[in-house]
Amino acid sequence: MRRILDHPRGGPTILRIVLGTQLRRLREQRGITREAAGDAIRGSHAKISRLELGRVGCKERDVADLLSLYGVTGEQEREEYLALARQAGTPGWWQKYSDVMSPWFDRLIGLEEAASVIRMYEVQFIPGLLQTEDYARAVMRLGHPRASTEEIERRVRLRSARQAILTRPHSPKLWAVVDEAALQRPLGGPAVMREQIKRLLWAAEQPNITLQIAPFAIGGLAAAGGPVTILRFQEPDLPDIVYLEQLTSSLYLEKREEVENYMVVMDRLCATAEPPAMTVEFLERLLSRHERDSR
């Protein structure tokens, strides 16, 4: 338990998942149903299910009652669980942007904070973790045409703050496959795209970032109809999670069979795309073309 609490990537989102996993294991070891556990905390089996999946926070009182039900009586062991519940209830830094953030996006940021590896495939846009501010601003205006200038700027600041995970100690490994369509679409205008390509050239040189381009020349790709993100964690208790973003919602997949299917798709994408060693050359050619066209 202490090892989890001291984990350098242990933000509230991942701590909720860890706490839920630990409580589910205790319940199953004692042969107690979700219904009985729900009764113990004056809730339903659905609440227990959400708690065990780490999708909701848990009051200390509820954790204490569940520990009593599960026969955890040692003072030190109980305090470790309760300390984990307190930490899991602490708001993440991103909560100050809740006014411009969809509820389902809250979880993604928390998972990114805790991930050891982030693999993604992007079709229409440059990955958010690699966007320049001007490019992100153009994306925000496209997706939120009625938003005020102040709201757009807050969304851009949130996106920029997310990117800090790539340059901090214990940064995750980012492996991104970007469709050529995202590079050819002049979002924000030629000057914005030139700076964005330069940012990608910087990214391609970073030791914790692998960047591949899926050019038009390779034809069809085995993607699942849109962008895919797979997050992996160092802790053995935490499963890989697939994140699928849609226009007004998102989907998180955690079942082993579903995740493995997407892992196969991602492996095929990486095998089909240009190798990472070719990325810089591809981007430099594209940048030269943009600079030539701007004269």
mmCIF file of C-alpha atoms in Angstrom:
data_model
loop_
_atom_site.group_PDB
_atom_site.id
_atom_site.type_symbol
_atom_site.label_atom_id
_atom_site.label_comp_id
_atom_site.label_asym_id
_atom_site.label_seq_id
_atom_site.Cartn_x
_atom_site.Cartn_y
_atom_site.Cartn_z
ATOM 1 C CA MET A 1 0.000 0.000 0.000
ATOM 2 C CA ARG A 2 2.743 2.492 0.895
ATOM 3 C CA ARG A 3 4.456 1.759 -2.430
ATOM 4 C CA ILE A 4 1.321 2.958 -4.258
ATOM 5 C CA LEU A 5 0.990 6.066 -2.091
ATOM 6 C CA ASP A 6 4.571 7.087 -2.841
ATOM 7 C CA HIS A 7 4.297 6.447 -6.580
ATOM 8 C CA PRO A 8 5.625 9.534 -8.427
ATOM 9 C CA ARG A 9 2.729 9.442 -10.902
ATOM 10 C CA GLY A 10 0.046 8.835 -8.274
ATOM 11 C CA GLY A 11 -2.595 11.490 -8.999
ATOM 12 C CA PRO A 12 -6.157 11.315 -7.645
ATOM 13 C CA THR A 13 -7.582 9.539 -10.695
ATOM 14 C CA ILE A 14 -5.162 6.641 -10.493
ATOM 15 C CA LEU A 15 -5.383 6.480 -6.702
ATOM 16 C CA ARG A 16 -9.149 6.023 -6.982
ATOM 17 C CA ILE A 17 -8.533 3.086 -9.317
ATOM 18 C CA VAL A 18 -5.954 1.605 -6.937
ATOM 19 C CA LEU A 19 -8.271 1.996 -3.941
ATOM 20 C CA GLY A 20 -11.187 0.469 -5.847
ATOM 21 C CA THR A 21 -9.062 -2.471 -6.959
ATOM 22 C CA GLN A 22 -7.899 -3.122 -3.400
ATOM 23 C CA LEU A 23 -11.443 -2.942 -2.014
ATOM 24 C CA ARG A 24 -12.784 -5.251 -4.730
ATOM 25 C CA ARG A 25 -10.070 -7.792 -3.934
ATOM 26 C CA LEU A 26 -10.966 -7.681 -0.218
ATOM 27 C CA ARG A 27 -14.670 -8.110 -0.962
ATOM 28 C CA GLU A 28 -14.125 -11.069 -3.261
ATOM 29 C CA GLN A 29 -11.733 -12.741 -0.805
ATOM 30 C CA ARG A 30 -14.453 -12.581 1.854
ATOM 31 C CA GLY A 31 -17.163 -13.820 -0.537
ATOM 32 C CA ILE A 32 -19.300 -10.712 -0.008
ATOM 33 C CA THR A 33 -21.688 -9.559 -2.731
ATOM 34 C CA ARG A 34 -21.809 -6.025 -4.103
ATOM 35 C CA GLU A 35 -25.358 -5.766 -2.754
ATOM 36 C CA ALA A 36 -24.188 -6.541 0.791
ATOM 37 C CA ALA A 37 -21.313 -4.100 0.460
ATOM 38 C CA GLY A 38 -23.700 -1.439 -0.802
ATOM 39 C CA ASP A 39 -25.965 -1.963 2.207
ATOM 40 C CA ALA A 40 -22.978 -1.455 4.521
ATOM 41 C CA ILE A 41 -22.406 2.059 3.162
ATOM 42 C CA ARG A 42 -26.087 2.906 2.696
ATOM 43 C CA GLY A 43 -25.761 2.684 -1.070
ATOM 44 C CA SER A 44 -26.484 0.370 -3.990
ATOM 45 C CA HIS A 45 -24.514 -2.377 -5.725
ATOM 46 C CA ALA A 46 -24.108 0.073 -8.636
ATOM 47 C CA LYS A 47 -22.309 2.493 -6.323
ATOM 48 C CA ILE A 48 -19.963 -0.280 -5.211
ATOM 49 C CA SER A 49 -19.310 -1.163 -8.848
ATOM 50 C CA ARG A 50 -18.411 2.463 -9.706
ATOM 51 C CA LEU A 51 -16.237 2.703 -6.598
ATOM 52 C CA GLU A 52 -14.359 -0.507 -7.407
ATOM 53 C CA LEU A 53 -13.718 0.704 -10.959
ATOM 54 C CA GLY A 54 -12.318 3.972 -9.601
ATOM 55 C CA ARG A 55 -14.905 6.073 -11.399
ATOM 56 C CA VAL A 56 -16.099 7.883 -8.282
ATOM 57 C CA GLY A 57 -14.464 9.067 -5.094
ATOM 58 C CA CYS A 58 -15.180 7.420 -1.759
ATOM 59 C CA LYS A 59 -15.796 9.041 1.618
ATOM 60 C CA GLU A 60 -13.508 7.976 4.441
ATOM 61 C CA ARG A 61 -16.538 6.851 6.421
ATOM 62 C CA ASP A 62 -17.607 4.536 3.602
ATOM 63 C CA VAL A 63 -14.105 3.063 3.319
ATOM 64 C CA ALA A 64 -14.015 2.532 7.091
ATOM 65 C CA ASP A 65 -17.386 0.740 6.999
ATOM 66 C CA LEU A 66 -16.285 -1.473 4.108
ATOM 67 C CA LEU A 67 -13.038 -2.351 5.876
ATOM 68 C CA SER A 68 -15.031 -3.404 8.939
ATOM 69 C CA LEU A 69 -17.325 -5.510 6.758
ATOM 70 C CA TYR A 70 -14.301 -7.128 5.095
ATOM 71 C CA GLY A 71 -12.656 -7.949 8.418
ATOM 72 C CA VAL A 72 -9.774 -5.483 8.179
ATOM 73 C CA THR A 73 -9.260 -4.591 11.834
ATOM 74 C CA GLY A 74 -5.535 -3.784 12.173
ATOM 75 C CA GLU A 75 -5.083 -0.113 12.979
ATOM 76 C CA GLN A 76 -2.074 0.385 10.702
ATOM 77 C CA GLU A 77 -3.644 -1.418 7.742
ATOM 78 C CA ARG A 78 -6.899 0.497 8.110
ATOM 79 C CA GLU A 79 -5.014 3.793 8.253
ATOM 80 C CA GLU A 80 -3.200 2.969 5.007
ATOM 81 C CA TYR A 81 -6.519 2.470 3.239
ATOM 82 C CA LEU A 82 -7.999 5.610 4.774
ATOM 83 C CA ALA A 83 -4.914 7.644 3.817
ATOM 84 C CA LEU A 84 -5.287 6.380 0.263
ATOM 85 C CA ALA A 85 -8.964 7.449 0.299
ATOM 86 C CA ARG A 86 -7.956 10.932 1.472
ATOM 87 C CA GLN A 87 -5.354 11.293 -1.265
ATOM 88 C CA ALA A 88 -7.759 9.946 -3.899
ATOM 89 C CA GLY A 89 -10.234 12.665 -2.895
ATOM 90 C CA THR A 90 -7.758 15.495 -3.444
ATOM 91 C CA PRO A 91 -8.633 17.569 -6.551
ATOM 92 C CA GLY A 92 -6.150 17.355 -9.418
ATOM 93 C CA TRP A 93 -4.476 20.511 -10.743
ATOM 94 C CA TRP A 94 -6.783 20.406 -13.757
ATOM 95 C CA GLN A 95 -9.911 20.914 -11.651
ATOM 96 C CA LYS A 96 -9.422 24.680 -11.845
ATOM 97 C CA TYR A 97 -10.336 24.324 -15.524
ATOM 98 C CA SER A 98 -13.585 22.476 -14.794
ATOM 99 C CA ASP A 99 -15.602 25.328 -16.340
ATOM 100 C CA VAL A 100 -14.183 24.505 -19.792
ATOM 101 C CA MET A 101 -13.634 20.766 -19.365
ATOM 102 C CA SER A 102 -16.098 17.974 -20.093
ATOM 103 C CA PRO A 103 -16.572 15.549 -17.171
ATOM 104 C CA TRP A 104 -15.320 12.637 -19.251
ATOM 105 C CA PHE A 105 -12.120 14.531 -20.103
ATOM 106 C CA ASP A 106 -11.250 14.891 -16.411
ATOM 107 C CA ARG A 107 -10.492 11.188 -16.248
ATOM 108 C CA LEU A 108 -8.218 11.234 -19.301
ATOM 109 C CA ILE A 109 -5.990 13.940 -17.819
ATOM 110 C CA GLY A 110 -5.735 11.987 -14.580
ATOM 111 C CA LEU A 111 -4.802 8.821 -16.472
ATOM 112 C CA GLU A 112 -2.196 10.675 -18.559
ATOM 113 C CA GLU A 113 -0.648 11.954 -15.318
ATOM 114 C CA ALA A 114 -0.225 8.384 -14.059
ATOM 115 C CA ALA A 115 0.661 6.545 -17.286
ATOM 116 C CA SER A 116 4.080 5.080 -17.974
ATOM 117 C CA VAL A 117 3.321 4.623 -21.703
ATOM 118 C CA ILE A 118 0.829 6.507 -23.888
ATOM 119 C CA ARG A 119 0.253 5.135 -27.371
ATOM 120 C CA MET A 120 -2.007 7.000 -29.780
ATOM 121 C CA TYR A 121 -3.165 7.221 -33.349
ATOM 122 C CA GLU A 122 -4.528 10.535 -34.659
ATOM 123 C CA VAL A 123 -6.336 10.982 -37.938
ATOM 124 C CA GLN A 124 -7.611 14.547 -38.219
ATOM 125 C CA PHE A 125 -5.477 16.601 -35.836
ATOM 126 C CA ILE A 126 -1.980 16.685 -34.394
ATOM 127 C CA PRO A 127 -2.073 14.927 -30.980
ATOM 128 C CA GLY A 128 -3.073 17.357 -28.235
ATOM 129 C CA LEU A 129 0.087 16.588 -26.257
ATOM 130 C CA LEU A 130 2.180 17.853 -29.197
ATOM 131 C CA GLN A 131 0.188 20.878 -30.357
ATOM 132 C CA THR A 132 1.544 24.423 -30.351
ATOM 133 C CA GLU A 133 -0.636 27.060 -28.686
ATOM 134 C CA ASP A 134 -1.625 28.626 -32.021
ATOM 135 C CA TYR A 135 -2.542 25.245 -33.507
ATOM 136 C CA ALA A 136 -4.499 24.330 -30.361
ATOM 137 C CA ARG A 137 -6.305 27.669 -30.586
ATOM 138 C CA ALA A 138 -7.379 26.880 -34.161
ATOM 139 C CA VAL A 139 -8.586 23.422 -33.064
ATOM 140 C CA MET A 140 -10.582 24.936 -30.194
ATOM 141 C CA ARG A 141 -12.235 27.505 -32.437
ATOM 142 C CA LEU A 142 -13.215 24.774 -34.859
ATOM 143 C CA GLY A 143 -14.693 22.566 -32.141
ATOM 144 C CA HIS A 144 -16.306 25.358 -30.104
ATOM 145 C CA PRO A 145 -17.487 27.956 -32.621
ATOM 146 C CA ARG A 146 -19.735 29.724 -30.076
ATOM 147 C CA ALA A 147 -17.118 29.973 -27.333
ATOM 148 C CA SER A 148 -15.864 33.354 -26.186
ATOM 149 C CA THR A 149 -12.259 34.405 -26.644
ATOM 150 C CA GLU A 150 -11.706 33.988 -22.889
ATOM 151 C CA GLU A 151 -13.071 30.415 -22.963
ATOM 152 C CA ILE A 152 -10.889 29.535 -25.955
ATOM 153 C CA GLU A 153 -7.822 30.861 -24.155
ATOM 154 C CA ARG A 154 -8.603 28.827 -21.026
ATOM 155 C CA ARG A 155 -8.933 25.701 -23.144
ATOM 156 C CA VAL A 156 -5.579 26.442 -24.775
ATOM 157 C CA ARG A 157 -3.933 26.949 -21.362
ATOM 158 C CA LEU A 158 -5.345 23.632 -20.170
ATOM 159 C CA ARG A 159 -3.921 21.876 -23.221
ATOM 160 C CA SER A 160 -0.523 23.492 -22.699
ATOM 161 C CA ALA A 161 -0.533 22.486 -19.019
ATOM 162 C CA ARG A 162 -1.237 18.856 -19.997
ATOM 163 C CA GLN A 163 1.909 18.821 -22.118
ATOM 164 C CA ALA A 164 4.109 19.326 -19.043
ATOM 165 C CA ILE A 165 4.025 15.565 -18.414
ATOM 166 C CA LEU A 166 6.379 15.070 -21.384
ATOM 167 C CA THR A 167 9.239 17.145 -19.931
ATOM 168 C CA ARG A 168 9.038 16.460 -16.206
ATOM 169 C CA PRO A 169 10.948 13.808 -14.229
ATOM 170 C CA HIS A 170 9.379 10.339 -14.576
ATOM 171 C CA SER A 171 7.772 11.455 -17.853
ATOM 172 C CA PRO A 172 5.757 8.820 -19.697
ATOM 173 C CA LYS A 173 6.857 7.282 -22.969
ATOM 174 C CA LEU A 174 4.723 8.753 -25.767
ATOM 175 C CA TRP A 175 4.387 6.741 -28.984
ATOM 176 C CA ALA A 176 2.244 8.585 -31.511
ATOM 177 C CA VAL A 177 1.234 7.657 -35.048
ATOM 178 C CA VAL A 178 -0.056 10.678 -36.976
ATOM 179 C CA ASP A 179 -1.948 10.361 -40.237
ATOM 180 C CA GLU A 180 -0.578 12.513 -43.057
ATOM 181 C CA ALA A 181 -4.041 14.042 -43.386
ATOM 182 C CA ALA A 182 -3.477 15.888 -40.103
ATOM 183 C CA LEU A 183 -0.230 17.325 -41.448
ATOM 184 C CA GLN A 184 -1.624 18.370 -44.821
ATOM 185 C CA ARG A 185 -4.701 20.108 -43.417
ATOM 186 C CA PRO A 186 -3.673 23.806 -43.077
ATOM 187 C CA LEU A 187 -5.372 24.387 -39.730
ATOM 188 C CA GLY A 188 -4.794 27.940 -38.545
ATOM 189 C CA GLY A 189 -3.039 28.924 -41.777
ATOM 190 C CA PRO A 190 0.432 28.343 -43.268
ATOM 191 C CA ALA A 191 2.405 30.141 -40.529
ATOM 192 C CA VAL A 192 0.691 28.127 -37.781
ATOM 193 C CA MET A 193 1.377 24.871 -39.621
ATOM 194 C CA ARG A 194 5.053 25.735 -40.093
ATOM 195 C CA GLU A 195 5.473 26.236 -36.356
ATOM 196 C CA GLN A 196 3.520 23.077 -35.668
ATOM 197 C CA ILE A 197 5.788 21.029 -37.905
ATOM 198 C CA LYS A 198 8.810 22.496 -36.094
ATOM 199 C CA ARG A 199 7.258 21.375 -32.803
ATOM 200 C CA LEU A 200 6.903 17.861 -34.198
ATOM 201 C CA LEU A 201 10.541 17.924 -35.308
ATOM 202 C CA TRP A 202 11.469 18.815 -31.716
ATOM 203 C CA ALA A 203 9.254 15.980 -30.437
ATOM 204 C CA ALA A 204 10.844 13.443 -32.774
ATOM 205 C CA GLU A 205 14.234 14.152 -31.189
ATOM 206 C CA GLN A 206 13.101 13.621 -27.584
ATOM 207 C CA PRO A 207 14.220 10.377 -25.922
ATOM 208 C CA ASN A 208 10.767 9.649 -24.449
ATOM 209 C CA ILE A 209 8.808 10.349 -27.660
ATOM 210 C CA THR A 210 8.445 8.061 -30.670
ATOM 211 C CA LEU A 211 6.703 9.714 -33.614
ATOM 212 C CA GLN A 212 5.580 7.947 -36.783
ATOM 213 C CA ILE A 213 3.805 9.275 -39.860
ATOM 214 C CA ALA A 214 1.176 7.250 -41.709
ATOM 215 C CA PRO A 215 1.492 8.636 -45.273
ATOM 216 C CA PHE A 216 -1.231 8.575 -47.899
ATOM 217 C CA ALA A 217 0.939 6.230 -49.956
ATOM 218 C CA ILE A 218 0.325 3.254 -47.688
ATOM 219 C CA GLY A 219 -3.402 3.196 -48.488
ATOM 220 C CA GLY A 220 -5.928 1.942 -45.938
ATOM 221 C CA LEU A 221 -5.106 1.612 -42.260
ATOM 222 C CA ALA A 222 -6.417 -0.900 -39.752
ATOM 223 C CA ALA A 223 -7.713 1.821 -37.409
ATOM 224 C CA ALA A 224 -11.029 1.651 -35.662
ATOM 225 C CA GLY A 225 -12.618 4.542 -37.538
ATOM 226 C CA GLY A 226 -11.027 7.335 -35.521
ATOM 227 C CA PRO A 227 -8.390 8.362 -32.994
ATOM 228 C CA VAL A 228 -7.290 5.796 -30.413
ATOM 229 C CA THR A 229 -5.289 6.237 -27.205
ATOM 230 C CA ILE A 230 -3.959 3.351 -25.107
ATOM 231 C CA LEU A 231 -2.611 4.073 -21.633
ATOM 232 C CA ARG A 232 -0.345 1.663 -19.769
ATOM 233 C CA PHE A 233 0.729 1.852 -16.121
ATOM 234 C CA GLN A 234 3.680 0.487 -14.194
ATOM 235 C CA GLU A 235 1.633 -0.916 -11.342
ATOM 236 C CA PRO A 236 0.589 -4.554 -11.962
ATOM 237 C CA ASP A 237 -2.803 -3.922 -10.319
ATOM 238 C CA LEU A 238 -3.726 -1.389 -12.992
ATOM 239 C CA PRO A 239 -5.008 -2.640 -16.359
ATOM 240 C CA ASP A 240 -4.266 -0.997 -19.685
ATOM 241 C CA ILE A 241 -7.042 1.416 -20.668
ATOM 242 C CA VAL A 242 -8.245 2.354 -24.165
ATOM 243 C CA TYR A 243 -9.645 5.852 -24.647
ATOM 244 C CA LEU A 244 -11.882 6.583 -27.643
ATOM 245 C CA GLU A 245 -12.900 10.213 -28.120
ATOM 246 C CA GLN A 246 -16.088 11.174 -29.928
ATOM 247 C CA LEU A 247 -17.638 14.537 -30.769
ATOM 248 C CA THR A 248 -19.522 15.085 -27.502
ATOM 249 C CA SER A 249 -18.491 12.097 -25.388
ATOM 250 C CA SER A 250 -15.830 9.457 -24.896
ATOM 251 C CA LEU A 251 -15.498 5.766 -24.188
ATOM 252 C CA TYR A 252 -13.077 4.040 -21.829
ATOM 253 C CA LEU A 253 -12.422 0.339 -22.405
ATOM 254 C CA GLU A 254 -10.818 -1.728 -19.652
ATOM 255 C CA LYS A 255 -11.872 -5.326 -20.320
ATOM 256 C CA ARG A 256 -8.842 -7.409 -21.279
ATOM 257 C CA GLU A 257 -10.346 -8.723 -24.524
ATOM 258 C CA GLU A 258 -11.337 -5.239 -25.737
ATOM 259 C CA VAL A 259 -7.978 -3.745 -24.843
ATOM 260 C CA GLU A 260 -6.086 -6.574 -26.532
ATOM 261 C CA ASN A 261 -8.063 -6.035 -29.744
ATOM 262 C CA TYR A 262 -6.986 -2.398 -29.813
ATOM 263 C CA MET A 263 -3.403 -3.347 -28.975
ATOM 264 C CA VAL A 264 -3.390 -5.538 -32.094
ATOM 265 C CA VAL A 265 -4.762 -2.633 -34.148
ATOM 266 C CA MET A 266 -2.140 -0.266 -32.741
ATOM 267 C CA ASP A 267 0.673 -2.739 -33.413
ATOM 268 C CA ARG A 268 -0.491 -3.047 -37.030
ATOM 269 C CA LEU A 269 -0.620 0.735 -37.388
ATOM 270 C CA CYS A 270 2.931 1.058 -36.108
ATOM 271 C CA ALA A 271 4.118 -1.703 -38.421
ATOM 272 C CA THR A 272 2.374 -0.135 -41.442
ATOM 273 C CA ALA A 273 3.376 3.496 -40.874
ATOM 274 C CA GLU A 274 6.755 4.923 -41.837
ATOM 275 C CA PRO A 275 9.427 3.797 -39.343
ATOM 276 C CA PRO A 276 10.395 6.361 -36.669
ATOM 277 C CA ALA A 277 13.822 6.808 -38.284
ATOM 278 C CA MET A 278 12.074 8.336 -41.328
ATOM 279 C CA THR A 279 9.966 10.842 -39.385
ATOM 280 C CA VAL A 280 12.454 13.723 -39.301
ATOM 281 C CA GLU A 281 13.147 13.448 -43.038
ATOM 282 C CA PHE A 282 9.400 13.372 -43.788
ATOM 283 C CA LEU A 283 8.725 16.435 -41.631
ATOM 284 C CA GLU A 284 11.676 18.377 -43.031
ATOM 285 C CA ARG A 285 10.436 17.806 -46.584
ATOM 286 C CA LEU A 286 6.978 18.974 -45.540
ATOM 287 C CA LEU A 287 8.406 22.045 -43.798
ATOM 288 C CA SER A 288 10.495 22.956 -46.843
ATOM 289 C CA ARG A 289 7.401 22.733 -49.020
ATOM 290 C CA HIS A 290 5.467 25.015 -46.639
ATOM 291 C CA GLU A 291 8.302 27.548 -46.585
ATOM 292 C CA ARG A 292 8.595 27.449 -50.376
ATOM 293 C CA ASP A 293 4.869 28.019 -50.817
ATOM 294 C CA SER A 294 4.907 30.996 -48.430
ATOM 295 C CA ARG A 295 7.421 32.960 -50.520
#
